[in-house]
Short mmCIF file of C-alpha atoms and ligand atoms in Angstrom, two decimals:
data_model
loop_
_atom_site.label_atom_id
_atom_site.label_comp_id
_atom_site.label_asym_id
_atom_site.label_seq_id
_atom_site.Cartn_x
_atom_site.Cartn_y
_atom_site.Cartn_z
CA MET E 16 -189.00 32.14 -37.40
CA PRO E 17 -186.26 32.17 -40.03
CA PHE E 18 -182.85 33.70 -40.71
CA ILE E 19 -183.33 36.12 -43.62
CA GLY E 20 -181.09 38.69 -45.22
CA THR E 21 -177.85 39.64 -46.92
CA PHE E 22 -174.57 40.30 -45.12
CA VAL E 23 -170.83 40.64 -45.60
CA PRO E 24 -168.91 38.29 -43.30
CA PRO E 25 -165.54 39.41 -41.85
CA GLY E 26 -162.40 39.11 -43.97
CA ASP E 27 -161.07 35.60 -44.39
CA LYS E 28 -158.95 34.64 -41.39
CA SER E 29 -156.59 32.27 -43.21
CA VAL E 30 -155.88 34.76 -46.00
CA SER E 31 -155.52 37.70 -43.57
CA HIS E 32 -152.88 35.84 -41.52
CA ARG E 33 -150.93 34.99 -44.65
CA LEU E 34 -151.05 38.52 -46.09
CA ILE E 35 -149.55 39.96 -42.90
CA LEU E 36 -147.02 37.21 -42.22
CA MET E 37 -145.87 36.94 -45.83
CA ALA E 38 -145.01 40.65 -45.73
CA LEU E 39 -142.07 39.52 -43.57
CA LEU E 40 -140.60 37.87 -46.69
CA ALA E 41 -141.71 40.48 -49.24
CA THR E 42 -140.62 43.82 -50.62
CA GLY E 43 -143.00 46.67 -51.45
CA GLU E 44 -145.80 48.48 -49.71
CA SER E 45 -149.43 47.45 -49.83
CA LEU E 46 -152.86 48.60 -48.76
CA LEU E 47 -154.59 45.44 -47.54
CA THR E 48 -158.35 46.00 -47.34
CA GLY E 49 -161.15 43.98 -45.78
CA LEU E 50 -158.88 42.08 -43.38
CA SER E 51 -160.32 39.95 -40.60
CA THR E 52 -160.89 42.05 -37.49
CA GLY E 53 -160.72 38.95 -35.30
CA GLU E 54 -158.31 38.62 -32.39
CA ASP E 55 -156.29 35.88 -34.12
CA VAL E 56 -155.30 38.10 -37.02
CA ALA E 57 -154.46 40.93 -34.60
CA THR E 58 -152.00 38.43 -33.09
CA SER E 59 -150.24 37.99 -36.46
CA LEU E 60 -150.07 41.76 -36.79
CA SER E 61 -148.47 42.06 -33.31
CA ALA E 62 -145.92 39.42 -34.34
CA PHE E 63 -145.15 41.37 -37.54
CA ARG E 64 -144.60 44.50 -35.46
CA ALA E 65 -142.53 42.64 -32.82
CA LEU E 66 -140.08 41.79 -35.61
CA GLY E 67 -139.84 45.48 -36.51
CA GLY E 68 -142.47 45.60 -39.24
CA GLU E 69 -144.29 48.86 -39.94
CA ALA E 70 -148.02 48.82 -40.52
CA ARG E 71 -150.79 51.40 -40.04
CA SER E 72 -154.15 49.95 -39.22
CA SER E 73 -157.54 51.57 -39.72
CA GLY E 74 -160.49 49.23 -39.09
CA GLU E 75 -160.34 46.48 -41.69
CA ASP E 76 -157.60 48.20 -43.70
CA LEU E 77 -153.87 48.00 -43.18
CA GLN E 78 -151.08 49.90 -44.90
CA ILE E 79 -148.12 47.57 -44.60
CA ILE E 80 -144.45 47.79 -45.62
CA GLY E 81 -142.76 44.52 -46.56
CA LEU E 82 -139.79 43.70 -44.31
CA ASN E 83 -138.11 41.46 -46.92
CA ARG E 84 -136.31 39.52 -44.11
CA ASN E 85 -134.55 42.70 -42.93
CA TRP E 86 -135.20 42.65 -39.22
CA PRO E 87 -132.47 43.00 -36.59
CA ARG E 88 -130.75 39.82 -35.49
CA PHE E 89 -132.50 39.06 -32.19
CA ASP E 90 -130.54 37.21 -29.48
CA GLN E 91 -133.84 36.35 -27.83
CA LEU E 92 -137.19 37.50 -29.17
CA GLU E 93 -140.32 36.19 -27.46
CA ILE E 94 -143.49 36.36 -29.49
CA ASP E 95 -146.87 35.75 -27.86
CA CYS E 96 -149.08 33.89 -30.35
CA ARG E 97 -151.99 34.01 -27.85
CA ASN E 98 -154.71 31.66 -29.18
CA SER E 99 -153.56 31.54 -32.78
CA GLY E 100 -152.25 28.24 -34.15
CA THR E 101 -151.98 29.75 -37.63
CA THR E 102 -149.68 32.52 -36.35
CA MET E 103 -147.48 30.08 -34.48
CA ARG E 104 -147.14 27.48 -37.24
CA LEU E 105 -146.66 29.82 -40.20
CA LEU E 106 -144.28 32.03 -38.24
CA THR E 107 -142.20 29.00 -37.24
CA GLY E 108 -141.72 28.26 -40.94
CA ILE E 109 -140.82 31.88 -41.73
CA LEU E 110 -138.36 32.30 -38.83
CA ALA E 111 -136.61 28.95 -39.33
CA GLY E 112 -134.53 30.35 -42.21
CA ILE E 113 -133.65 33.76 -40.75
CA PRO E 114 -130.73 34.08 -38.26
CA GLY E 115 -131.85 34.85 -34.70
CA HIS E 116 -133.20 33.18 -31.58
CA TYR E 117 -136.98 33.19 -31.28
CA VAL E 118 -139.38 31.80 -28.68
CA LEU E 119 -143.02 31.41 -29.70
CA ASP E 120 -145.52 30.83 -26.92
CA GLY E 121 -149.26 31.12 -26.47
CA ASP E 122 -152.26 30.82 -24.15
CA ASP E 123 -153.34 27.64 -22.35
CA GLN E 124 -155.33 26.35 -25.35
CA LEU E 125 -152.47 26.94 -27.78
CA ARG E 126 -149.99 25.35 -25.36
CA ARG E 127 -151.89 22.08 -25.73
CA ARG E 128 -151.69 22.00 -29.56
CA PRO E 129 -149.23 19.88 -31.56
CA MET E 130 -146.24 21.73 -33.02
CA GLU E 131 -143.88 18.81 -33.65
CA ARG E 132 -145.63 18.24 -37.01
CA VAL E 133 -144.13 21.58 -38.14
CA ALA E 134 -140.80 21.26 -36.30
CA LYS E 135 -140.01 17.88 -37.89
CA PRO E 136 -139.78 18.90 -41.58
CA LEU E 137 -138.07 22.17 -40.64
CA ARG E 138 -135.38 20.20 -38.79
CA GLN E 139 -134.93 18.08 -41.91
CA MET E 140 -134.26 21.34 -43.76
CA GLY E 141 -131.49 22.09 -41.26
CA ALA E 142 -133.33 24.38 -38.86
CA LYS E 143 -132.96 24.16 -35.10
CA VAL E 144 -136.53 23.98 -33.84
CA THR E 145 -137.52 22.49 -30.50
CA CYS E 146 -140.84 22.15 -28.73
CA HIS E 147 -141.84 21.06 -25.24
CA ASN E 148 -143.18 17.48 -25.54
CA GLY E 149 -144.19 18.33 -29.10
CA ARG E 150 -146.10 21.44 -27.94
CA PRO E 151 -145.38 25.16 -27.40
CA PRO E 152 -143.26 26.99 -26.53
CA VAL E 153 -141.49 26.59 -29.87
CA ILE E 154 -137.83 27.63 -29.78
CA ILE E 155 -136.25 28.48 -33.12
CA ASP E 156 -132.60 29.13 -33.92
CA GLY E 157 -132.95 30.43 -37.44
CA GLY E 158 -130.23 29.68 -39.97
CA PRO E 159 -129.43 28.36 -43.44
CA LEU E 160 -131.94 25.86 -44.83
CA THR E 161 -131.67 23.25 -47.56
CA GLY E 162 -134.67 22.19 -49.65
CA ILE E 163 -136.30 18.83 -48.88
CA ASP E 164 -138.85 16.50 -50.40
CA TYR E 165 -141.54 16.07 -47.75
CA LEU E 166 -144.69 13.96 -47.55
CA THR E 167 -147.03 15.47 -44.94
CA GLU E 168 -148.24 13.13 -42.19
CA HIS E 169 -151.30 15.28 -41.42
CA ALA E 170 -153.74 16.97 -43.78
CA SER E 171 -152.92 20.47 -42.50
CA ALA E 172 -152.66 23.70 -44.46
CA GLN E 173 -150.70 25.23 -41.61
CA LEU E 174 -148.09 22.46 -41.84
CA LYS E 175 -147.91 22.72 -45.64
CA GLY E 176 -147.76 26.52 -45.39
CA ALA E 177 -144.94 26.49 -42.82
CA VAL E 178 -142.76 24.25 -45.00
CA LEU E 179 -143.46 26.26 -48.18
CA LEU E 180 -142.69 29.56 -46.44
CA ALA E 181 -139.45 28.11 -45.03
CA GLY E 182 -138.69 26.88 -48.55
CA LEU E 183 -138.69 30.47 -49.80
CA SER E 184 -135.55 31.10 -47.69
CA ALA E 185 -133.80 27.78 -48.46
CA LYS E 186 -130.79 27.25 -50.74
CA SER E 187 -132.60 24.81 -53.02
CA PRO E 188 -136.21 24.00 -53.99
CA THR E 189 -138.52 22.28 -51.49
CA THR E 190 -141.26 19.84 -52.40
CA VAL E 191 -144.28 19.20 -50.17
CA THR E 192 -146.70 16.42 -51.05
CA GLU E 193 -150.05 16.21 -49.28
CA SER E 194 -152.10 13.08 -48.74
CA LEU E 195 -155.32 15.10 -49.08
CA ALA E 196 -155.76 18.58 -50.59
CA THR E 197 -155.95 21.33 -47.95
CA ARG E 198 -156.61 25.06 -48.40
CA ALA E 199 -154.19 26.38 -51.01
CA HIS E 200 -153.84 30.00 -49.88
CA THR E 201 -150.11 29.91 -49.13
CA GLU E 202 -149.12 28.59 -52.55
CA ASN E 203 -151.63 30.78 -54.37
CA LEU E 204 -150.43 33.91 -52.60
CA ILE E 205 -146.74 33.05 -53.14
CA ASN E 206 -147.46 32.84 -56.87
CA TYR E 207 -149.56 36.01 -56.79
CA PHE E 208 -146.72 37.86 -55.04
CA GLY E 209 -144.21 36.97 -57.77
CA GLY E 210 -142.78 33.81 -56.20
CA ARG E 211 -142.98 30.36 -57.68
CA VAL E 212 -144.78 27.26 -56.45
CA ALA E 213 -145.27 24.63 -59.14
CA ALA E 214 -148.13 22.18 -58.58
CA GLU E 215 -148.32 18.66 -59.93
CA GLY E 216 -151.45 17.18 -58.38
CA LEU E 217 -150.87 17.14 -54.62
CA LYS E 218 -147.12 17.73 -55.05
CA LEU E 219 -145.97 21.35 -54.64
CA THR E 220 -142.46 22.63 -55.32
CA VAL E 221 -141.41 26.05 -54.10
CA THR E 222 -138.44 27.87 -55.62
CA PRO E 223 -136.46 29.99 -53.12
CA GLY E 224 -136.88 33.74 -53.62
CA THR E 225 -138.35 37.03 -52.51
CA LEU E 226 -141.95 38.09 -52.83
CA THR E 227 -143.32 41.47 -53.88
CA LEU E 228 -146.48 42.87 -52.34
CA PRO E 229 -149.04 44.25 -54.79
CA PRO E 230 -149.98 47.94 -54.22
CA THR E 231 -153.44 46.89 -53.01
CA PHE E 232 -155.09 43.63 -52.05
CA LYS E 233 -158.78 43.15 -51.28
CA THR E 234 -159.32 40.33 -48.79
CA PRO E 235 -162.38 38.21 -49.56
CA SER E 236 -164.89 37.39 -46.80
CA ASP E 237 -164.52 34.31 -44.66
CA PRO E 238 -166.57 31.28 -45.74
CA SER E 239 -165.99 29.70 -42.32
CA SER E 240 -167.67 32.69 -40.64
CA ALA E 241 -170.42 32.84 -43.27
CA ALA E 242 -171.07 29.14 -42.65
CA PHE E 243 -172.90 29.73 -39.35
CA PHE E 244 -175.76 31.68 -40.92
CA LEU E 245 -175.71 29.87 -44.27
CA THR E 246 -176.01 26.52 -42.52
CA ALA E 247 -178.73 27.84 -40.22
CA ALA E 248 -180.67 28.88 -43.33
CA ALA E 249 -180.40 25.31 -44.65
CA PHE E 250 -182.30 23.77 -41.73
CA ILE E 251 -184.62 26.51 -40.40
CA PRO E 252 -187.88 26.66 -42.41
CA ASP E 253 -188.47 29.81 -44.52
CA SER E 254 -184.84 30.97 -44.21
CA ARG E 255 -182.84 32.54 -47.01
CA VAL E 256 -179.41 34.03 -46.37
CA THR E 257 -176.93 35.59 -48.80
CA ALA E 258 -173.27 36.12 -47.86
CA GLN E 259 -171.42 38.54 -50.12
CA ASN E 260 -167.86 38.70 -51.41
CA VAL E 261 -167.04 35.25 -49.99
CA LEU E 262 -163.85 33.31 -50.71
CA LEU E 263 -165.15 30.34 -52.70
CA ALA E 264 -161.95 28.37 -53.26
CA PRO E 265 -162.86 24.69 -53.63
CA THR E 266 -160.64 23.81 -50.66
CA ARG E 267 -162.98 25.90 -48.47
CA THR E 268 -166.46 25.21 -49.80
CA GLY E 269 -166.95 21.58 -48.81
CA PHE E 270 -169.73 22.65 -46.43
CA LEU E 271 -171.77 24.07 -49.30
CA SER E 272 -171.56 20.79 -51.15
CA VAL E 273 -172.69 18.93 -48.01
CA LEU E 274 -175.63 21.33 -47.44
CA ASN E 275 -176.63 20.84 -51.05
CA ARG E 276 -176.49 17.07 -50.72
CA MET E 277 -178.57 17.28 -47.53
CA GLY E 278 -181.30 19.04 -49.52
CA ALA E 279 -180.72 22.80 -49.13
CA LYS E 280 -180.79 25.12 -52.13
CA VAL E 281 -177.32 26.63 -52.66
CA THR E 282 -176.73 29.31 -55.32
CA LEU E 283 -173.36 30.83 -56.22
CA ALA E 284 -172.76 34.06 -58.16
CA MET E 285 -169.04 34.35 -58.88
CA THR E 286 -167.59 37.86 -59.00
CA SER E 287 -163.84 37.32 -59.43
CA ASP E 288 -161.25 34.56 -59.56
CA SER E 289 -157.81 35.99 -58.97
CA PRO E 290 -155.88 34.89 -57.03
CA GLU E 291 -158.77 32.72 -55.80
CA PRO E 292 -162.49 32.48 -56.62
CA VAL E 293 -164.80 34.95 -54.85
CA GLY E 294 -168.55 35.42 -55.08
CA ASP E 295 -171.92 35.74 -53.38
CA VAL E 296 -173.53 32.64 -51.94
CA THR E 297 -177.16 32.12 -51.07
CA VAL E 298 -178.52 29.23 -49.02
CA GLU E 299 -182.25 28.72 -48.87
CA TYR E 300 -184.39 26.29 -46.90
CA ALA E 301 -185.91 23.83 -49.39
CA GLY E 302 -187.60 21.29 -47.09
CA PRO E 303 -186.36 19.00 -44.32
CA LEU E 304 -182.72 17.93 -44.67
CA THR E 305 -181.58 14.33 -45.09
CA GLY E 306 -178.50 12.74 -43.46
CA VAL E 307 -175.47 12.19 -45.73
CA GLU E 308 -172.02 10.65 -45.57
CA VAL E 309 -169.10 13.08 -45.58
CA LEU E 310 -166.00 11.31 -46.89
CA ALA E 311 -162.49 11.51 -45.42
CA ALA E 312 -161.19 13.30 -48.53
CA GLU E 313 -163.74 16.10 -48.01
CA ILE E 314 -162.84 16.75 -44.38
CA PRO E 315 -159.99 19.26 -45.00
CA THR E 316 -162.37 21.31 -47.19
CA LEU E 317 -164.83 21.75 -44.29
CA ILE E 318 -162.73 21.09 -41.19
CA ASP E 319 -163.78 24.30 -39.40
CA GLU E 320 -167.44 23.90 -40.40
CA ILE E 321 -167.97 20.47 -38.79
CA PRO E 322 -169.54 21.85 -35.58
CA ILE E 323 -172.20 23.84 -37.48
CA LEU E 324 -172.74 21.02 -40.00
CA ALA E 325 -173.17 18.65 -37.05
CA LEU E 326 -175.89 20.98 -35.76
CA ALA E 327 -177.62 20.83 -39.16
CA ALA E 328 -177.32 17.02 -39.01
CA THR E 329 -179.25 16.97 -35.71
CA GLN E 330 -182.18 18.41 -37.68
CA ALA E 331 -181.84 16.08 -40.69
CA ARG E 332 -183.71 12.82 -41.22
CA GLY E 333 -181.43 9.79 -40.84
CA VAL E 334 -177.77 9.44 -40.02
CA THR E 335 -175.04 11.88 -41.04
CA THR E 336 -171.54 10.43 -40.92
CA PHE E 337 -168.28 12.38 -40.93
CA ARG E 338 -165.37 10.05 -41.73
CA LYS E 339 -161.90 10.47 -40.22
CA VAL E 340 -162.28 13.64 -38.22
CA ASP E 341 -159.36 12.99 -35.84
CA GLU E 342 -157.86 16.44 -36.62
CA LEU E 343 -160.82 17.92 -34.71
CA ARG E 344 -159.25 16.62 -31.50
CA VAL E 345 -156.33 19.07 -31.85
CA LYS E 346 -158.17 22.29 -32.65
CA GLU E 347 -158.50 25.15 -30.14
CA THR E 348 -160.17 22.46 -27.97
CA ASP E 349 -160.99 18.80 -28.55
CA ARG E 350 -163.84 19.80 -30.85
CA LEU E 351 -164.93 16.24 -31.41
CA MET E 352 -165.74 15.85 -27.71
CA GLY E 353 -167.16 19.38 -27.58
CA VAL E 354 -169.60 18.64 -30.40
CA ARG E 355 -170.55 15.30 -28.89
CA HIS E 356 -171.13 16.56 -25.36
CA GLN E 357 -172.74 19.91 -26.10
CA LEU E 358 -175.07 18.75 -28.89
CA GLY E 359 -175.65 15.71 -26.66
CA ALA E 360 -176.66 18.08 -23.83
CA LEU E 361 -179.38 19.41 -26.18
CA GLY E 362 -180.70 15.87 -26.62
CA ALA E 363 -179.02 15.11 -29.96
CA ARG E 364 -177.90 11.54 -30.69
CA VAL E 365 -174.19 11.96 -31.37
CA THR E 366 -171.68 9.11 -31.27
CA VAL E 367 -167.99 8.76 -32.02
CA GLU E 368 -166.56 5.43 -33.17
CA GLY E 369 -162.82 5.47 -33.76
CA ASP E 370 -162.25 8.65 -35.75
CA ASP E 371 -165.75 8.79 -37.26
CA LEU E 372 -168.58 11.03 -36.05
CA PHE E 373 -172.24 9.94 -36.37
CA ILE E 374 -175.33 12.08 -35.82
CA LYS E 375 -178.83 10.64 -35.96
CA GLY E 376 -181.66 13.08 -36.52
CA PRO E 377 -184.05 14.69 -36.37
CA THR E 378 -184.01 15.86 -32.75
CA SER E 379 -186.26 18.34 -30.95
CA PHE E 380 -183.97 20.00 -28.51
CA ILE E 381 -184.36 19.79 -24.78
CA ILE E 382 -182.93 22.91 -23.20
CA PRO E 383 -180.48 22.46 -20.30
CA GLU E 384 -179.63 25.18 -17.77
CA SER E 385 -176.49 26.18 -19.65
CA LEU E 386 -174.12 25.00 -22.38
CA ASP E 387 -170.33 25.06 -22.27
CA SER E 388 -168.26 25.99 -25.33
CA ALA E 389 -165.02 25.45 -23.37
CA SER E 390 -163.99 28.86 -24.82
CA ASP E 391 -163.89 27.43 -28.35
CA HIS E 392 -165.10 30.19 -30.70
CA ARG E 393 -166.53 27.88 -33.36
CA LEU E 394 -168.35 25.73 -30.82
CA ALA E 395 -169.72 28.84 -29.08
CA MET E 396 -171.15 30.18 -32.38
CA THR E 397 -172.65 26.77 -33.19
CA LEU E 398 -174.37 26.65 -29.79
CA SER E 399 -175.61 30.20 -30.26
CA VAL E 400 -177.25 29.24 -33.59
CA ALA E 401 -178.78 26.16 -31.92
CA LEU E 402 -180.31 28.25 -29.14
CA THR E 403 -181.55 30.92 -31.55
CA ALA E 404 -183.23 28.24 -33.66
CA ALA E 405 -184.77 26.69 -30.52
CA ARG E 406 -185.77 30.17 -29.25
CA ALA E 407 -184.06 29.42 -25.97
CA ASN E 408 -182.16 31.89 -23.85
CA ILE E 409 -179.63 30.16 -21.61
CA PRO E 410 -175.98 31.02 -20.96
CA ILE E 411 -173.21 29.67 -23.21
CA LEU E 412 -170.12 29.44 -21.06
CA GLY E 413 -166.97 30.63 -22.80
CA ALA E 414 -168.85 32.65 -25.45
CA GLU E 415 -166.40 35.52 -24.94
CA SER E 416 -164.10 33.51 -27.27
CA ILE E 417 -166.28 34.40 -30.31
CA PRO E 418 -164.26 37.54 -31.29
CA ILE E 419 -161.26 35.28 -31.97
CA SER E 420 -162.72 34.90 -35.45
CA TYR E 421 -166.01 36.85 -35.64
CA PRO E 422 -166.20 40.00 -33.48
CA ASN E 423 -169.75 41.09 -34.45
CA PHE E 424 -171.28 37.62 -34.70
CA MET E 425 -173.97 38.22 -32.03
CA GLU E 426 -175.06 41.50 -33.60
CA ARG E 427 -175.18 39.89 -37.07
CA SER E 428 -177.24 37.04 -35.66
CA ARG E 429 -179.78 39.49 -34.20
CA LEU E 430 -179.98 41.38 -37.52
CA LEU E 431 -180.62 38.27 -39.61
CA TRP E 432 -183.10 36.62 -37.23
CA ARG E 433 -186.74 37.50 -38.03
CA GLU E 434 -189.13 37.31 -35.09
C1 LIG M 513 -155.97 26.92 -41.26
C2 LIG M 513 -155.90 25.56 -41.45
C3 LIG M 513 -156.70 24.61 -40.66
C4 LIG M 513 -157.91 25.30 -40.04
C5 LIG M 513 -157.54 26.57 -39.33
C6 LIG M 513 -156.91 27.55 -40.31
C7 LIG M 513 -155.07 27.78 -42.04
O1 LIG M 513 -155.90 24.09 -39.62
O2 LIG M 513 -158.55 24.42 -39.13
O3 LIG M 513 -158.68 27.18 -38.75
O4 LIG M 513 -155.25 29.01 -42.06
O5 LIG M 513 -154.15 27.23 -42.65
P1 LIG M 513 -154.88 22.85 -39.86
O6 LIG M 513 -153.80 23.30 -40.75
O7 LIG M 513 -154.39 22.51 -38.47
O8 LIG M 513 -155.71 21.77 -40.45
#
């Protein structure tokens, strides 16, 4: 029984967050269409409104008025970032340069995630940013910033984005150099909104200034959401799935390259390329998959797809290796342990040595009484695909986390699955 069909995944989560949060630093009014309807992006919208921003929401569309830094000076504004690391990190960068006292906090999962990586460069710029043992709550006393030249210590688009957004409000240009290329949405959108980020390889320099929202912006669909069904199609015989209007920026499509190397048929039909490439992507089963090595430099381009790729690897012949996946330990949960224990509970041979992940396939699943996603949305969706493929019906604990990124995932899964 295969996955077959064509679908439009939800709006890209990373782009949706940035569109809403960057309106804090922009003039103009915009109709943003096709936004992510996930809970995380709703959190960024609440933060925008908490600062006094006006926006009218209707399903996936949002009419938004740029605040252009003109919010009241808050003596103490608490913003609940709930489960959203992107909201907390990007907002920290935005608020660092604007006078006021802000406290950013979140739920129990977010409270365990590292924030010092963002606080450190912002302090070098002159901001007063403190965390609690390197974690939330993040307390920001916004004020004048000076540009810096910063080499990131973690391959993180949220870290890079926070420093670039702070750089827009600084007195002088800021340079951020990455060790590995991460998703480039912040810099691409700054340039698209009339700002200036100059790129020289992995070195980015942002010129301080104001952004202007375009009258309309169509958000492309989320490749990380599409990945669950596209990857399922790669390893379930007779499957063929097409995801439409997907963001196909090279910093996001590492999983397609891996599926192709494992032996799946991947076809792209590009439809537009401004500000970033978008198109339709089809993945088709083309015989049993083979294990491959995924290099450290590829990891940022598929960081959120590792759980579902790991599931595909359990069905591939030979060993699949993911090099240097330590960042997985600081996602919504320790995803490295989640993948190891939950795929392990299905009988898969998964090992972790140092920061490398190894999966030896193929495995015919044994079905336990239940699986536990630890309320990690991406792990819960991976386990759901595993159980669908195995035609097993057992509870996935913590699956109510799925709407964080993909509210109608279960319905989509039922529509694409052919009995
Ligand atoms: C994101 C960057 C990545 C990714 C997350 C979204 C973004 O996190 O895992 O889901 O929108 O910038 P890191 O920046 O922590 O790598």
